[in-house]
Short mmCIF file of C-alpha atoms in Angstrom, two decimals:
data_model
loop_
_atom_site.label_atom_id
_atom_site.label_comp_id
_atom_site.label_asym_id
_atom_site.label_seq_id
_atom_site.Cartn_x
_atom_site.Cartn_y
_atom_site.Cartn_z
CA MET A 16 120.54 62.42 69.02
CA SER A 17 121.38 64.91 70.47
CA SER A 18 125.26 67.14 70.08
CA GLU A 19 124.52 67.80 73.35
CA LEU A 20 127.94 66.38 75.24
CA GLN A 21 127.38 62.82 77.45
CA ASP A 22 129.33 62.99 80.89
CA ILE A 23 131.31 60.25 81.66
CA CYS A 24 133.34 59.33 84.71
CA VAL A 25 136.33 56.84 84.69
CA VAL A 26 136.88 54.72 87.53
CA GLY A 27 140.51 53.88 87.35
CA PHE A 28 142.60 56.17 85.80
CA GLY A 29 145.46 53.48 85.23
CA ALA A 30 147.16 52.59 80.98
CA ILE A 31 142.77 51.10 80.21
CA GLY A 32 141.22 53.86 82.81
CA ALA A 33 143.47 57.00 80.83
CA LEU A 34 143.72 55.66 77.01
CA TYR A 35 139.57 54.87 76.50
CA ALA A 36 139.45 58.48 78.52
CA TYR A 37 140.82 60.27 76.08
CA ALA A 38 139.29 58.66 73.54
CA PHE A 39 136.06 59.60 74.97
CA GLU A 40 136.64 63.48 74.40
CA LYS A 41 137.82 63.02 71.18
CA SER A 42 135.06 61.43 70.03
CA GLY A 43 134.15 65.20 70.81
CA LYS A 44 131.07 63.45 71.73
CA ALA A 45 131.50 63.41 75.84
CA ARG A 46 132.97 65.53 78.99
CA VAL A 47 134.55 62.99 81.68
CA THR A 48 135.43 63.43 84.97
CA ALA A 49 137.93 61.01 85.84
CA VAL A 50 138.79 60.02 89.16
CA CYS A 51 142.30 59.19 90.15
CA ARG A 52 144.10 57.82 93.22
CA SER A 53 147.61 57.70 92.99
CA ASN A 54 147.82 59.46 90.30
CA TYR A 55 146.07 62.46 91.10
CA ASP A 56 148.56 65.51 91.70
CA VAL A 57 150.55 64.12 88.74
CA LEU A 58 147.26 65.07 86.25
CA GLN A 59 146.26 68.21 88.26
CA GLU A 60 150.14 69.66 87.43
CA HIS A 61 151.18 67.85 83.94
CA GLY A 62 148.59 66.69 82.34
CA LEU A 63 148.42 63.46 80.77
CA HIS A 64 151.78 62.51 77.12
CA VAL A 65 149.58 60.14 74.92
CA ASP A 66 151.06 58.19 72.54
CA SER A 67 149.17 56.10 70.85
CA GLU A 68 149.42 54.87 68.28
CA ARG A 69 145.18 54.16 67.34
CA PHE A 70 144.58 57.62 69.54
CA GLY A 71 147.27 59.75 68.10
CA THR A 72 149.74 62.14 70.15
CA HIS A 73 148.83 64.75 72.65
CA THR A 74 150.45 65.99 75.31
CA GLY A 75 149.68 67.19 78.81
CA TRP A 76 145.88 66.06 78.13
CA LYS A 77 143.55 66.72 80.88
CA PRO A 78 139.87 65.22 81.02
CA TYR A 79 137.23 67.84 81.42
CA ARG A 80 137.45 67.10 85.40
CA VAL A 81 139.77 66.13 88.00
CA VAL A 82 138.56 64.18 91.55
CA ARG A 83 140.30 62.09 94.07
CA THR A 84 137.03 59.90 95.08
CA VAL A 85 133.85 58.12 93.50
CA GLU A 86 132.70 60.82 96.35
CA ASP A 87 133.76 63.57 95.25
CA ALA A 88 132.08 62.37 91.79
CA ALA A 89 129.13 60.67 92.54
CA ASP A 90 127.45 65.69 92.26
CA ARG A 91 125.66 64.30 89.33
CA ASP A 92 123.73 62.49 87.05
CA TYR A 93 126.37 61.00 84.28
CA SER A 94 125.11 58.34 80.60
CA TYR A 95 128.20 56.47 81.71
CA ILE A 96 129.91 55.59 84.84
CA VAL A 97 133.01 53.20 83.28
CA CYS A 98 134.93 50.67 85.78
CA ALA A 99 138.33 50.63 84.77
CA ALA A 100 139.31 49.39 88.06
CA LYS A 101 140.91 46.14 88.14
CA SER A 102 138.15 43.49 89.67
CA ILE A 103 140.04 42.91 93.33
CA PRO A 104 136.34 41.98 95.21
CA GLU A 105 139.50 40.39 98.04
CA VAL A 106 139.92 44.67 98.97
CA ILE A 107 137.01 45.61 97.21
CA THR A 108 133.22 44.50 95.31
CA THR A 109 132.47 46.89 92.53
CA PRO A 110 129.13 48.12 94.62
CA ALA A 111 131.53 48.60 97.04
CA LEU A 112 133.39 51.09 95.76
CA LEU A 113 130.98 52.23 92.94
CA SER A 114 128.68 53.62 96.09
CA PRO A 115 127.79 56.91 96.12
CA ILE A 116 127.66 56.84 92.65
CA ILE A 117 124.89 54.23 93.35
CA ALA A 118 123.45 55.95 96.50
CA ARG A 119 123.04 59.53 94.29
CA LEU A 120 120.53 57.23 91.22
CA ALA A 121 119.08 55.44 94.29
CA GLN A 122 117.92 58.45 96.45
CA SER A 123 117.46 59.98 93.02
CA PRO A 124 116.60 58.61 89.80
CA VAL A 125 116.63 59.60 86.96
CA GLU A 126 114.32 58.83 83.78
CA LYS A 127 117.33 58.20 81.17
CA VAL A 128 119.09 55.23 81.09
CA THR A 129 122.45 54.94 83.68
CA GLY A 130 125.16 52.55 82.30
CA PHE A 131 127.67 50.99 84.66
CA VAL A 132 130.19 49.64 82.27
CA LEU A 133 133.16 47.10 83.87
CA LEU A 134 136.30 47.47 81.41
CA GLN A 135 137.87 44.67 83.49
CA ASN A 136 138.71 40.68 83.20
CA GLY A 137 136.53 37.72 84.45
CA ILE A 138 134.18 35.86 84.52
CA GLY A 139 131.32 37.05 86.58
CA ILE A 140 132.15 40.56 87.51
CA GLU A 141 128.88 41.94 86.91
CA ASP A 142 126.90 39.84 89.43
CA ASP A 143 127.04 42.05 92.32
CA LEU A 144 126.57 44.76 90.76
CA LEU A 145 124.01 43.43 88.63
CA ALA A 146 121.95 41.91 92.56
CA ALA A 147 123.02 45.86 93.73
CA LEU A 148 121.24 47.90 90.83
CA ALA A 149 118.20 46.26 91.11
CA LYS A 150 118.15 47.48 93.52
CA VAL A 151 117.13 50.79 92.92
CA ASP A 152 114.68 51.83 91.01
CA ALA A 153 116.04 54.03 88.09
CA PRO A 154 116.71 52.78 84.94
CA SER A 155 120.37 52.04 84.75
CA VAL A 156 122.23 48.81 82.42
CA VAL A 157 125.84 47.33 82.98
CA ILE A 158 128.22 46.91 79.93
CA SER A 159 131.57 45.34 80.47
CA GLY A 160 134.50 45.09 78.01
CA CYS A 161 136.92 42.86 76.81
CA CYS A 162 140.29 44.90 76.08
CA TRP A 163 142.01 43.48 73.08
CA VAL A 164 145.12 46.27 73.85
CA ASP A 165 148.93 46.76 74.85
CA ALA A 166 148.43 49.73 76.78
CA THR A 167 150.71 51.01 79.94
CA ALA A 168 151.15 53.62 82.41
CA LEU A 169 154.99 55.11 82.89
CA GLU A 170 156.69 58.03 84.47
CA LYS A 171 153.59 57.49 87.83
CA GLY A 172 150.89 57.44 85.19
CA ARG A 173 151.70 60.66 83.47
CA ARG A 174 153.13 59.26 80.24
CA ILE A 175 149.98 56.71 78.39
CA VAL A 176 152.22 54.74 76.08
CA GLN A 177 149.47 52.37 73.71
CA ARG A 178 151.19 49.93 70.83
CA GLY A 179 150.50 48.44 68.38
CA ASN A 180 147.50 49.36 65.71
CA GLU A 181 145.68 46.01 66.80
CA GLU A 182 143.46 47.97 69.53
CA ARG A 183 139.83 45.94 70.44
CA LEU A 184 137.09 46.40 72.52
CA VAL A 185 134.56 44.39 72.75
CA LEU A 186 131.16 46.19 74.27
CA GLY A 187 128.64 43.78 75.43
CA TYR A 188 125.45 44.22 77.83
CA HIS A 189 124.09 42.33 80.85
CA SER A 190 120.98 41.17 81.09
CA PRO A 191 119.12 42.26 84.42
CA LEU A 192 118.53 40.29 87.34
CA VAL A 193 115.30 41.47 87.74
CA ALA A 194 112.79 43.79 85.68
CA PHE A 195 111.87 46.85 87.09
CA ALA A 196 108.79 47.31 88.95
CA ASN A 197 107.70 50.70 86.95
CA ALA A 198 110.46 50.98 83.99
CA LYS A 199 110.52 53.92 82.10
CA ILE A 200 111.64 52.38 79.47
CA ASP A 201 111.36 50.05 76.01
CA MET A 202 112.55 46.85 76.19
CA GLN A 203 115.63 48.28 73.67
CA ALA A 204 116.90 50.46 76.18
CA GLU A 205 120.13 47.85 76.72
CA LYS A 206 120.66 47.99 73.19
CA GLN A 207 120.43 51.68 72.94
CA SER A 208 122.63 52.97 75.65
CA LEU A 209 125.26 50.00 73.77
CA GLU A 210 125.33 51.12 70.17
CA SER A 211 125.26 55.08 71.68
CA LEU A 212 129.07 54.12 73.48
CA CYS A 213 130.60 52.03 70.78
CA SER A 214 129.41 55.55 68.54
CA ILE A 215 131.10 57.65 70.92
CA LEU A 216 134.55 55.74 70.58
CA ARG A 217 134.67 55.16 66.70
CA ALA A 218 133.62 59.26 66.87
CA ALA A 219 137.74 58.39 68.08
CA GLY A 220 138.68 56.07 65.97
CA GLY A 221 138.57 54.13 68.08
CA ASN A 222 137.77 50.25 67.09
CA VAL A 223 135.35 48.83 69.04
CA GLU A 224 132.87 46.14 68.54
CA ALA A 225 129.20 45.35 69.93
CA ALA A 226 129.16 42.22 70.78
CA ALA A 227 125.61 39.26 70.11
CA ASP A 228 126.72 37.47 73.69
CA ILE A 229 128.82 39.51 75.71
CA ASP A 230 129.57 36.13 78.10
CA VAL A 231 130.41 34.44 74.94
CA ALA A 232 133.36 36.58 74.33
CA ARG A 233 134.16 37.06 78.36
CA TRP A 234 134.75 32.89 77.86
CA ARG A 235 136.99 33.54 74.96
CA LYS A 236 139.40 36.15 76.91
CA VAL A 237 139.94 34.21 80.23
CA LEU A 238 140.41 31.05 78.03
CA TRP A 239 143.99 33.17 77.21
CA ASN A 240 144.06 35.44 81.18
CA ALA A 241 142.78 31.85 82.74
CA SER A 242 146.07 30.02 81.84
CA PHE A 243 148.62 32.28 80.45
CA SER A 244 148.42 34.87 83.16
CA THR A 245 148.26 32.83 85.72
CA LEU A 246 150.88 30.74 84.19
CA CYS A 247 153.85 33.52 84.10
CA THR A 248 152.78 35.03 87.25
CA LEU A 249 153.49 31.36 89.16
CA THR A 250 156.91 30.73 87.54
CA ARG A 251 157.25 34.67 86.97
CA SER A 252 157.44 34.50 82.43
CA ALA A 253 156.83 36.33 79.74
CA VAL A 254 154.93 34.65 77.40
CA GLY A 255 157.89 33.16 74.87
CA GLU A 256 159.63 31.72 78.06
CA THR A 257 156.55 29.81 78.99
CA LEU A 258 155.72 28.82 75.06
CA ASN A 259 159.26 27.13 74.30
CA VAL A 260 159.42 24.49 77.32
CA ARG A 261 157.16 21.24 75.61
CA SER A 262 156.11 20.99 79.58
CA SER A 263 154.55 24.17 79.66
CA ARG A 264 152.81 24.85 76.39
CA ALA A 265 151.08 21.40 76.94
CA ALA A 266 149.90 22.85 80.70
CA LEU A 267 148.83 26.06 78.90
CA LYS A 268 146.69 23.91 75.88
CA ASP A 269 144.91 21.20 79.83
CA ILE A 270 144.46 24.48 80.91
CA MET A 271 142.25 26.35 78.02
CA ARG A 272 140.49 22.80 78.16
CA GLU A 273 139.61 23.19 81.38
CA VAL A 274 138.07 26.08 81.36
CA LEU A 275 136.49 25.33 77.53
CA SER A 276 134.48 22.20 79.27
CA VAL A 277 133.36 24.99 82.15
CA ALA A 278 132.68 27.75 79.48
CA HIS A 279 130.19 24.95 77.45
CA ALA A 280 128.37 23.87 80.63
CA SER A 281 127.52 27.02 82.00
CA LEU A 282 126.93 28.80 78.29
CA PRO A 283 123.79 28.13 76.68
CA PRO A 284 123.92 25.97 73.52
CA SER A 285 124.47 28.02 70.52
CA PRO A 286 125.63 28.23 66.95
CA LEU A 287 127.71 30.93 67.82
CA VAL A 288 129.33 29.04 71.17
CA GLN A 289 130.60 26.56 68.69
CA GLU A 290 131.33 28.74 66.43
CA VAL A 291 133.90 31.69 68.72
CA LEU A 292 134.58 28.00 71.68
CA SER A 293 135.15 25.31 70.05
CA ASP A 294 137.63 23.19 70.59
CA ARG A 295 139.82 24.31 67.77
CA VAL A 296 140.37 27.55 69.57
CA VAL A 297 142.53 25.85 71.74
CA GLU A 298 145.86 25.31 68.91
CA ASP A 299 144.38 29.15 67.73
CA ILE A 300 145.10 30.69 70.64
CA ILE A 301 148.95 28.58 70.88
CA GLU A 302 150.18 29.62 67.13
CA HIS A 303 148.92 33.80 67.55
CA GLU A 304 151.44 34.05 70.08
CA ASP A 305 154.75 34.59 69.34
CA PRO A 306 157.71 32.04 71.51
CA LYS A 307 160.00 34.95 71.25
CA SER A 308 157.39 36.98 73.11
CA THR A 309 158.81 38.91 75.98
CA PHE A 310 155.76 40.14 76.53
CA ARG A 311 154.81 39.77 80.54
CA PRO A 312 150.36 39.71 81.75
CA SER A 313 149.90 42.69 83.80
CA MET A 314 148.51 40.17 86.91
CA LEU A 315 152.80 39.34 86.81
CA VAL A 316 153.45 43.38 87.04
CA ASP A 317 150.98 43.71 89.02
CA LEU A 318 152.66 40.74 91.36
CA ASP A 319 156.46 42.27 90.41
CA HIS A 320 155.17 45.41 92.00
CA GLY A 321 154.02 43.84 94.51
CA ARG A 322 150.11 44.99 94.24
CA PRO A 323 147.39 42.43 94.24
CA MET A 324 146.46 40.56 91.13
CA GLU A 325 142.78 39.63 89.23
CA VAL A 326 142.93 35.84 90.51
CA GLU A 327 139.22 35.88 91.92
CA ALA A 328 137.99 37.88 89.09
CA ILE A 329 139.56 35.80 86.04
CA VAL A 330 140.55 31.79 88.84
CA GLY A 331 137.42 31.92 91.04
CA GLY A 332 135.20 33.31 88.31
CA VAL A 333 135.76 30.36 86.23
CA LEU A 334 135.96 28.15 89.38
CA ARG A 335 132.66 28.98 91.04
CA ARG A 336 131.20 28.23 87.23
CA ALA A 337 132.65 25.31 87.89
CA THR A 338 131.05 24.41 91.11
CA ALA A 339 127.49 25.35 90.24
CA LYS A 340 127.96 22.88 86.61
CA ASN A 341 129.69 19.67 88.43
CA VAL A 342 132.74 20.34 86.50
CA PRO A 343 135.99 18.81 87.30
CA THR A 344 138.89 21.11 87.19
CA PRO A 345 142.45 19.96 88.81
CA ARG A 346 144.62 21.90 87.16
CA LEU A 347 142.68 25.27 87.84
CA ASP A 348 142.03 24.14 91.42
CA LEU A 349 145.95 23.48 92.08
CA ILE A 350 146.27 27.18 90.09
CA TYR A 351 144.57 28.66 92.26
CA ALA A 352 145.56 27.28 95.02
CA GLY A 353 148.47 28.95 94.30
CA LEU A 354 147.36 32.54 93.35
CA SER A 355 145.71 32.25 96.56
CA ILE A 356 148.55 31.63 99.15
CA MET A 357 150.61 34.91 97.45
CA GLN A 358 147.75 36.98 97.14
CA LYS A 359 146.93 37.16 100.33
CA GLN A 360 150.90 37.63 101.03
CA LEU A 361 150.70 40.57 98.51
CA ILE A 362 147.42 42.12 100.38
CA LYS A 363 148.53 42.03 104.43
CA LYS A 364 151.40 43.50 102.55
CA THR A 365 149.52 46.67 101.16
#
């Protein structure tokens, strides 16, 4: 592998985006162009204070380049474009957000593979991006990641705190909708792009895993998000509070079982599916959570701050798969209805 630094564009410089942007540069294998909106001035003037139990502490860190918009970033080619902005298609879709970079790729195709990396929650978040890239005559791969990390942005984005050494990032690639008509790369390109990205993060000390099937990993994570995140948000309660009421604890299990039924209907049968998404996983998730936990899921934090939430990505994505497979989801339907009302009000205010 070449010792030349790989250019990585990170779109969305909240806690997750900033933490992994720092990791990319700490590896010594990459340089980052950060697309910042609300914290652009803070980052330019003061830099970022990183306080991470996984990646270490750094005061006044600034990425290689900081820009305000994706348009400003679309002046060069990148090995990877990392989208760490939350998936909220009711506000803007991922292809629309990344359109200047996609347009550059379409107008000036490059021979090397361009990796689009989605560090976002939800099911089916890759669909519209895969469709957009299928129209571009250039080799690309869509990679998505499931982030298991307690990271928080403080002081208006000036400080990123990551607690615990349980940071874990599961990455995997999604098969393209159509093959490139004049593909200049072999069938191993997706795997090579994924392994290269993982090697960068491992060099920084990250706990990264290349998933055998990223769809299975995404369904495993949405079990938690579609149950705990949604119930905590609807009741404005911390995780521990939802566990300490018998009826809500039972509701969490029922919601997860609904999600499981959709997952099994949507995924091709395999030993991995049976292992990761077994009936036992519901009890495992419940038992893993601390009844004394004061953790507030990011969906609830967004509501607390009057920001639009990941309703479509987390719940809508599951329901679209359920509709396609004729799987009944009465609990998720009710959750979706309630959250959609709240979402409409939040969008109207922003």
